[in-house]
Coordinates of C-alpha atoms in Angstrom, one line a residue:
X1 CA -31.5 1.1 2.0
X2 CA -29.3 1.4 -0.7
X3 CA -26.3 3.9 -1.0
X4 CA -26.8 6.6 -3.8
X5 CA -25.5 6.9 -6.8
X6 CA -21.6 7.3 -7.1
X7 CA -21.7 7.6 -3.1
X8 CA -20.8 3.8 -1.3
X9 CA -21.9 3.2 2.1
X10 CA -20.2 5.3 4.7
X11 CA -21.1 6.6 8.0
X12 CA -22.7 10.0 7.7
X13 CA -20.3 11.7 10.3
X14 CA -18.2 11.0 12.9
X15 CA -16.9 13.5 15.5
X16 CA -13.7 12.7 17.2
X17 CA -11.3 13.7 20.1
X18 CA -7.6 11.9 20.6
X19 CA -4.4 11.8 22.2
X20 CA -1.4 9.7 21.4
X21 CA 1.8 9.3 23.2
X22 CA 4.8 6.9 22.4
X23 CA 7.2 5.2 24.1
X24 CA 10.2 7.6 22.2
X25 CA 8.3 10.7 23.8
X26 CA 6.6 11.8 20.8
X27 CA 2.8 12.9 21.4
X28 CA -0.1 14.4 19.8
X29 CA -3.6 15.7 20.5
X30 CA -6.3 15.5 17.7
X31 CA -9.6 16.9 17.2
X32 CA -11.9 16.4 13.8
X33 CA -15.1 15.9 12.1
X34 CA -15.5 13.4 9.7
X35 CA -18.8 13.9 7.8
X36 CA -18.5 11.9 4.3
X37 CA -22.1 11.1 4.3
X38 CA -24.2 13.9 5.8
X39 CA -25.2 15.8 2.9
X40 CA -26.2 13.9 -0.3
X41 CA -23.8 14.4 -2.5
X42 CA -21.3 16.2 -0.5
X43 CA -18.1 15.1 1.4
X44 CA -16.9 16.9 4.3
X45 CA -13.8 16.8 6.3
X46 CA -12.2 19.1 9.3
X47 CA -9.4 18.6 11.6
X48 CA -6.9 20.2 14.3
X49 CA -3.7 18.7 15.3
X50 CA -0.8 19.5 17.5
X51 CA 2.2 16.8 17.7
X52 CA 5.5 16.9 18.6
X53 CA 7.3 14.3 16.9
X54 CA 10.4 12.9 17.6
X55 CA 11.7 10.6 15.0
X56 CA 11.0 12.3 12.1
X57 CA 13.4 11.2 9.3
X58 CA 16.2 13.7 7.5
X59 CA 18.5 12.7 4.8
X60 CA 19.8 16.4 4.7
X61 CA 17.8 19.5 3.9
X62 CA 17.2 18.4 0.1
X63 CA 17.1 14.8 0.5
X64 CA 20.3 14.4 -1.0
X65 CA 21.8 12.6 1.2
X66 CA 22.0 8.3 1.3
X67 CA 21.7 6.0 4.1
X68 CA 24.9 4.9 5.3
X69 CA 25.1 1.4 7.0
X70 CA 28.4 2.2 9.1
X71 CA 26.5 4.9 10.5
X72 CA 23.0 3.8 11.3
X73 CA 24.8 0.4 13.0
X74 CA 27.1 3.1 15.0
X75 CA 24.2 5.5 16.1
X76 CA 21.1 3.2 15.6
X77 CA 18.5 4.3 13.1
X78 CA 18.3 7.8 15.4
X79 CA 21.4 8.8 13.2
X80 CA 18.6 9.7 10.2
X81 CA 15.9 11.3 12.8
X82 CA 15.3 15.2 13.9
X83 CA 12.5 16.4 16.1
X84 CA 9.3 18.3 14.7
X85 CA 6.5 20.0 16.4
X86 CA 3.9 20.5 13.9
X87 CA 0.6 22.2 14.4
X88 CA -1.8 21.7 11.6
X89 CA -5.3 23.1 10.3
X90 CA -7.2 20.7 7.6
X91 CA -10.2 20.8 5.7
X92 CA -11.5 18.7 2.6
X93 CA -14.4 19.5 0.9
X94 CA -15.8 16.9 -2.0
X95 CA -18.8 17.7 -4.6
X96 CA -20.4 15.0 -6.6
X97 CA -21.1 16.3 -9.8
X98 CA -22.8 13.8 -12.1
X99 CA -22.6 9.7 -11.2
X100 CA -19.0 9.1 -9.7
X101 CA -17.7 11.6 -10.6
X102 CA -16.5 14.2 -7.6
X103 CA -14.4 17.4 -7.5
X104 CA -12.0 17.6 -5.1
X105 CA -11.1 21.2 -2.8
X106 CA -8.8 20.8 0.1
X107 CA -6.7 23.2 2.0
X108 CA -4.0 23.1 5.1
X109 CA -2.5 25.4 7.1
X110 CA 0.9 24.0 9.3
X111 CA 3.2 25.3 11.7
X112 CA 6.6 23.7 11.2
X113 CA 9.4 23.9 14.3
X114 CA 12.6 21.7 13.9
X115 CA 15.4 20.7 16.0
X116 CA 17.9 18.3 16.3
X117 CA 17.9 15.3 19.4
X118 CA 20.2 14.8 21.8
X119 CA 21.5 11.8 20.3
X120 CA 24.5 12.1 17.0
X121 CA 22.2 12.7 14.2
X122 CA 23.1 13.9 10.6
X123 CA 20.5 17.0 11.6
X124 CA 23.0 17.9 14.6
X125 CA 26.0 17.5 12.0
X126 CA 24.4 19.7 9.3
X127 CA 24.3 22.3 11.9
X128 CA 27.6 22.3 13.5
X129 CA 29.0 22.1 9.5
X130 CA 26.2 25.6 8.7
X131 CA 23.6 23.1 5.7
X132 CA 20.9 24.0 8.1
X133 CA 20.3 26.5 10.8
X134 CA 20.1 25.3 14.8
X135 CA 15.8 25.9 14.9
X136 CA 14.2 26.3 11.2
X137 CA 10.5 27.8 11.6
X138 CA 8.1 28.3 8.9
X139 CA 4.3 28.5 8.4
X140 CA 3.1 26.7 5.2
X141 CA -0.1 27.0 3.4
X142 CA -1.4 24.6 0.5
X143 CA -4.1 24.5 -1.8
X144 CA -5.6 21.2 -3.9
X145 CA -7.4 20.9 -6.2
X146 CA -8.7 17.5 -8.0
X147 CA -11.1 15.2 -9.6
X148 CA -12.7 11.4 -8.3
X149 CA -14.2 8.8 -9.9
X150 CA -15.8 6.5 -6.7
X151 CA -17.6 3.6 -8.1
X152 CA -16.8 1.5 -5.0
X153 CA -19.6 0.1 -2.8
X154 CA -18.7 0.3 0.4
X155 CA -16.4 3.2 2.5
X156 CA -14.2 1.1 5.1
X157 CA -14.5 -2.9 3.0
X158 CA -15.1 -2.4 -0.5
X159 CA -16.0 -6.0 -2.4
X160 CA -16.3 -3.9 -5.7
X161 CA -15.9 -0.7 -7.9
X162 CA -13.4 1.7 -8.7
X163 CA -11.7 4.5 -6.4
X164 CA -9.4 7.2 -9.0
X165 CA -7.7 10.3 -7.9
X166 CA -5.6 13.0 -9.6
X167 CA -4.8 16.0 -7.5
X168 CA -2.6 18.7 -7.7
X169 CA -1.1 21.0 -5.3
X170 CA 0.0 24.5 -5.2
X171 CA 2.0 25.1 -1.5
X172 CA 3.5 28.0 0.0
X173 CA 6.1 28.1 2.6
X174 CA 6.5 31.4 4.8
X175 CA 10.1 31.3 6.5
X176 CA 11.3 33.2 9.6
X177 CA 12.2 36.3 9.2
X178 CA 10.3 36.8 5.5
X179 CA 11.4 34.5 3.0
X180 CA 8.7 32.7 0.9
X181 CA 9.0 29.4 -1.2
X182 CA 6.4 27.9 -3.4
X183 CA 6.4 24.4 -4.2
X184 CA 3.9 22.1 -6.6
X185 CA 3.4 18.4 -6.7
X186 CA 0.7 16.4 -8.0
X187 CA -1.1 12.5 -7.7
X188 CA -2.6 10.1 -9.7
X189 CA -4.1 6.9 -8.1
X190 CA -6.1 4.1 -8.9
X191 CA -8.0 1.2 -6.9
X192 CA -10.2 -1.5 -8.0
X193 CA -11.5 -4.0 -6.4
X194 CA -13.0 -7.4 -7.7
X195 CA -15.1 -9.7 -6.1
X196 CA -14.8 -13.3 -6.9
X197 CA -17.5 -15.3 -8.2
X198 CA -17.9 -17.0 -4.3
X199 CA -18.9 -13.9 -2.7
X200 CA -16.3 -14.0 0.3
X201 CA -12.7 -13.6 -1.5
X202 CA -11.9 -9.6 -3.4
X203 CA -9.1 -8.6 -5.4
X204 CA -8.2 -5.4 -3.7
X205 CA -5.1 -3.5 -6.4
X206 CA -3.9 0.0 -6.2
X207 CA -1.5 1.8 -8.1
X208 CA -0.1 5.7 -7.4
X209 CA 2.4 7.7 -9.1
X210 CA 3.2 11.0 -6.5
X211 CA 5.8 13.9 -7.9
X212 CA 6.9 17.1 -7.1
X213 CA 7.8 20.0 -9.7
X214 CA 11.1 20.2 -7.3
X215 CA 12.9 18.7 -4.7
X216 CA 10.9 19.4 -1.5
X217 CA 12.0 20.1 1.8
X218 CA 12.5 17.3 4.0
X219 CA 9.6 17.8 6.3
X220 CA 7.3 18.2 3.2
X221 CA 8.9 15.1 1.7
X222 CA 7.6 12.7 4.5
X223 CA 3.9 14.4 4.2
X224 CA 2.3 12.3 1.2
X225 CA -0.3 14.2 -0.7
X226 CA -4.1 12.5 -0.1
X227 CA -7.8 12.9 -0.7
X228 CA -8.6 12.5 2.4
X229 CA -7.2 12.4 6.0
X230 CA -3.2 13.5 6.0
X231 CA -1.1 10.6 6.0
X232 CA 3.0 10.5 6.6
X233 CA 5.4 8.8 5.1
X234 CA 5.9 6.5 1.8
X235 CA 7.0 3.4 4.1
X236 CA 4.6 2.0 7.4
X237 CA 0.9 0.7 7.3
X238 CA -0.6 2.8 4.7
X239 CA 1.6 2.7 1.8
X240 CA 5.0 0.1 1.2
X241 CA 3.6 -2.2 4.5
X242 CA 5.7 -3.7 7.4
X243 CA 8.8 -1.5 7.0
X244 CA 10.0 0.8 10.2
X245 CA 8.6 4.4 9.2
X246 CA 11.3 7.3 8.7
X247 CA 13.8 4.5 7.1
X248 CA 13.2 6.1 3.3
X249 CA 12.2 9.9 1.9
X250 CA 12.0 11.6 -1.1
X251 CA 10.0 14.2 -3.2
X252 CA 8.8 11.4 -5.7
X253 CA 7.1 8.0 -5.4
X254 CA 5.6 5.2 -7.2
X255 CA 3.9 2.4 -5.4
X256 CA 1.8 -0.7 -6.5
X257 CA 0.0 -3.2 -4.3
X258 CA -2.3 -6.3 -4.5
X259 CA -4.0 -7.6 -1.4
X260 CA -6.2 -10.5 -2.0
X261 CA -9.1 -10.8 1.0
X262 CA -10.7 -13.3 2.1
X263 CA -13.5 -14.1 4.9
X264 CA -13.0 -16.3 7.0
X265 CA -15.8 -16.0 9.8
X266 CA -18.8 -14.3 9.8
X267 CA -20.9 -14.5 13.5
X268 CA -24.3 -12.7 13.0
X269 CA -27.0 -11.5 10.7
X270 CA -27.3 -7.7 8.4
X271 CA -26.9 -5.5 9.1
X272 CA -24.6 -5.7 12.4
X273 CA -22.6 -8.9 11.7
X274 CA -19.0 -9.7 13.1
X275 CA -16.5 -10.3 10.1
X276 CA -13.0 -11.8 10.6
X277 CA -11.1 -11.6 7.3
X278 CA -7.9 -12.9 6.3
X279 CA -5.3 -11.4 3.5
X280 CA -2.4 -12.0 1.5
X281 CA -0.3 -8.6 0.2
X282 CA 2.5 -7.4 -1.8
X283 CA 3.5 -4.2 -2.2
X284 CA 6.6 -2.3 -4.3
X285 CA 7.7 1.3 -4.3
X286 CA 10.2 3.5 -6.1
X287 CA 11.5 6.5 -4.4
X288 CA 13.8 9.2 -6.1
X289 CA 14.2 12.9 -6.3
X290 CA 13.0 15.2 -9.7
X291 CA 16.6 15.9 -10.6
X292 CA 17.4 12.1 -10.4
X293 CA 16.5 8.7 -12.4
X294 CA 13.6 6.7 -10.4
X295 CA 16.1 3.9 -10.3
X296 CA 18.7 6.0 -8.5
X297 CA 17.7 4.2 -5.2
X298 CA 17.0 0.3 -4.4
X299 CA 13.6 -0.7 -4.7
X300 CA 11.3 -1.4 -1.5
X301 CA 9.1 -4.2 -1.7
X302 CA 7.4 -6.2 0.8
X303 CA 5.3 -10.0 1.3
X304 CA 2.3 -10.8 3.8
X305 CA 0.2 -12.0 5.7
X306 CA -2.6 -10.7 8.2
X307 CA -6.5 -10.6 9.8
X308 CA -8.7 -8.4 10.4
X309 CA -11.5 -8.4 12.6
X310 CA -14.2 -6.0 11.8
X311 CA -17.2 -5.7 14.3
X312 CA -19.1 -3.3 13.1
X313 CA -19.1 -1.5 9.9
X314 CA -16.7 1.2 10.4
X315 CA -14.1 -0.5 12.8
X316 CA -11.4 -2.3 11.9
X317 CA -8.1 -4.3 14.1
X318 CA -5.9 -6.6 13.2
X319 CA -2.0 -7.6 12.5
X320 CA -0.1 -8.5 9.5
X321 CA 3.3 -10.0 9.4
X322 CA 5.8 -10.8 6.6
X323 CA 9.0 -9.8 4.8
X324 CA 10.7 -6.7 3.4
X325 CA 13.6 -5.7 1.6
X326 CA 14.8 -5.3 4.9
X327 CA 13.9 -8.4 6.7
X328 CA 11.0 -9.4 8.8
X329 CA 8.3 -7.7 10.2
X330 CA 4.7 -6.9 11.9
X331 CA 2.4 -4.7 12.6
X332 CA -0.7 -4.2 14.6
X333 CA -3.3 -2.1 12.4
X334 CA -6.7 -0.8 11.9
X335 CA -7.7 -0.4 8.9
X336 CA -6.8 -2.4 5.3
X337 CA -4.1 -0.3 3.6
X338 CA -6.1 1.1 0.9

């Protein structure tokens, strides 16, 4: 069986339940439905969360704020960190309309609570000095809206096709005791990925452009704006790989990558064989704030190396290791970045 038109092969849905908890103390529960192939030409996604996260970054309450070495080498990197509990209410809902071509709905509902460690933190400081008040509480609510072109062939492992995006965002924040704040931001994304002419090595690129109309507030800063599941931060597994998540923020971002995969083993026979792939990335990212130049802050870039092991067609685990702008790094993961 082929997949249809402008839909790749995917599982048709996938309920799940799970629980995390971290060595730091920060822990969440998770419950969704993942249904992305159910319906013919529809694309469904639902999901509850509660976490309470404690190593959530701040650079002050507009992201003004720089990294100071002195600092983080006095108080660790726990100097830039606050602590979030964050209850959240998610649902996507895609439409293909003619060929690849999909519309895009989504809409969230969050519960924000911050609240500064135990530890020195800037957070701590910009409450003793009055930036920020000791608890902030707010209910936020946000609306997208956007159009795909999917010409890709395959959901978790693409070997070919195209994957756009450009969403845009209309968010409302509802503040303790009354106050209200709207916000917008937009994206605009590409990947493509090329198959060589042997069959087992793809050219996997993507390129994404993310902006706000204004400077956001710093928990909405480190929530990046997707198509699909919610995804944190511009730095860790999913974006700019192998650097220590929370380390960089900011309303705006630009990002390029270019994996080049490769596989190495396969032990079995359609249409349940084991794969083991190998990769070589590079990534590079420019963060900034709307009322400053993209340049305003040093560029984050990094260089690797990793497996992955992929049993079935929807599971994926493996490590990648290499260099950053900051030094060296791995990571266990599972999944391929984009």
């Amino acid at each position: 069986m082929r997949p249809a038109q402008g839909r790749p092969w995917l599982t048709d849905a996938n309920a799940s339940v799970a629980g995390a908890y971290g060595i730091d103390g920060s822990r969440s529960l998770s419950a969704w439905l993942d249904a992305p192939g159910l319906r013919r030409d529809w694309r469904f996604l639902a999901l509850v969360r509660s976490e309470r996260l404690l190593r959530t970054p701040y650079f002050g309450p507009h992201d003004e704020d720089r990294r100071t070495d002195s600092l983080a080498k006095q108080y660790g990197d726990i100097y830039y960190r606050y602590a979030l509990l964050r209850s959240t209410l998610f649902a996507t809902l895609q439409h293909r309309v003619t060929g690849p071509i999909w519309l895009h709905f989504a809409a969230q509902a969050r519960h924000y609570r911050t609240s500064a460690l135990r530890q020195t933190t800037l957070y701590g400081s910009d409450i003793t000095a009055g930036r920020i008040a000791d608890t902030l509480r707010h209910n936020g609510v946000e609306l997208r809206l956007g159009a795909l072109l999917d010409t890709r062939d395959d959901w978790i492992q693409p070997s070919h096709g195209l994957y756009l995006e450009a969403i845009g965002a209309q968010g409302w924040l509802l503040h303790d005791p009354g106050g209200k704040t709207q916000y917008q931001r937009w994206l605009v994304s590409g990947r493509e990925y090329i198959q060589l002419p042997s069959g087992t090595t793809i050219i996997a690129l993507r390129q994404r452009v993310a902006m706000a109309w204004d400077t956001l507030p710093f928990s909405l800063a480190w929530e990046q704006l997707t198509s699909w599941l919610p995804e944190d931060g511009v730095v860790g597994t999913r974006f700019i790989r192998l650097h220590r998540a929370g380390t960089r923020l900011a309303s705006n971002e630009a990002i390029g990558s270019v994996d080049v995969r490769h596989q190495l083993l396969v032990v079995g026979d359609d249409p349940r064989p084991i794969r083991l792939w190998g990769l070589l990335f590079a990534d590079a990212g420019l963060l900034w704030e709307p009322s400053t130049h993209p340049w305003s802050q040093k560029a984050l870039w990094t260089i690797g190396a990793g497996f992955r092991l992929q049993p079935n067609r929807i599971t994926l685990a493996g490590l990648d290791i290499g260099i950053t702008d900051i030094g060296f790094n791995l990571s266990a993961v599972s999944y391929f970045a984009f």
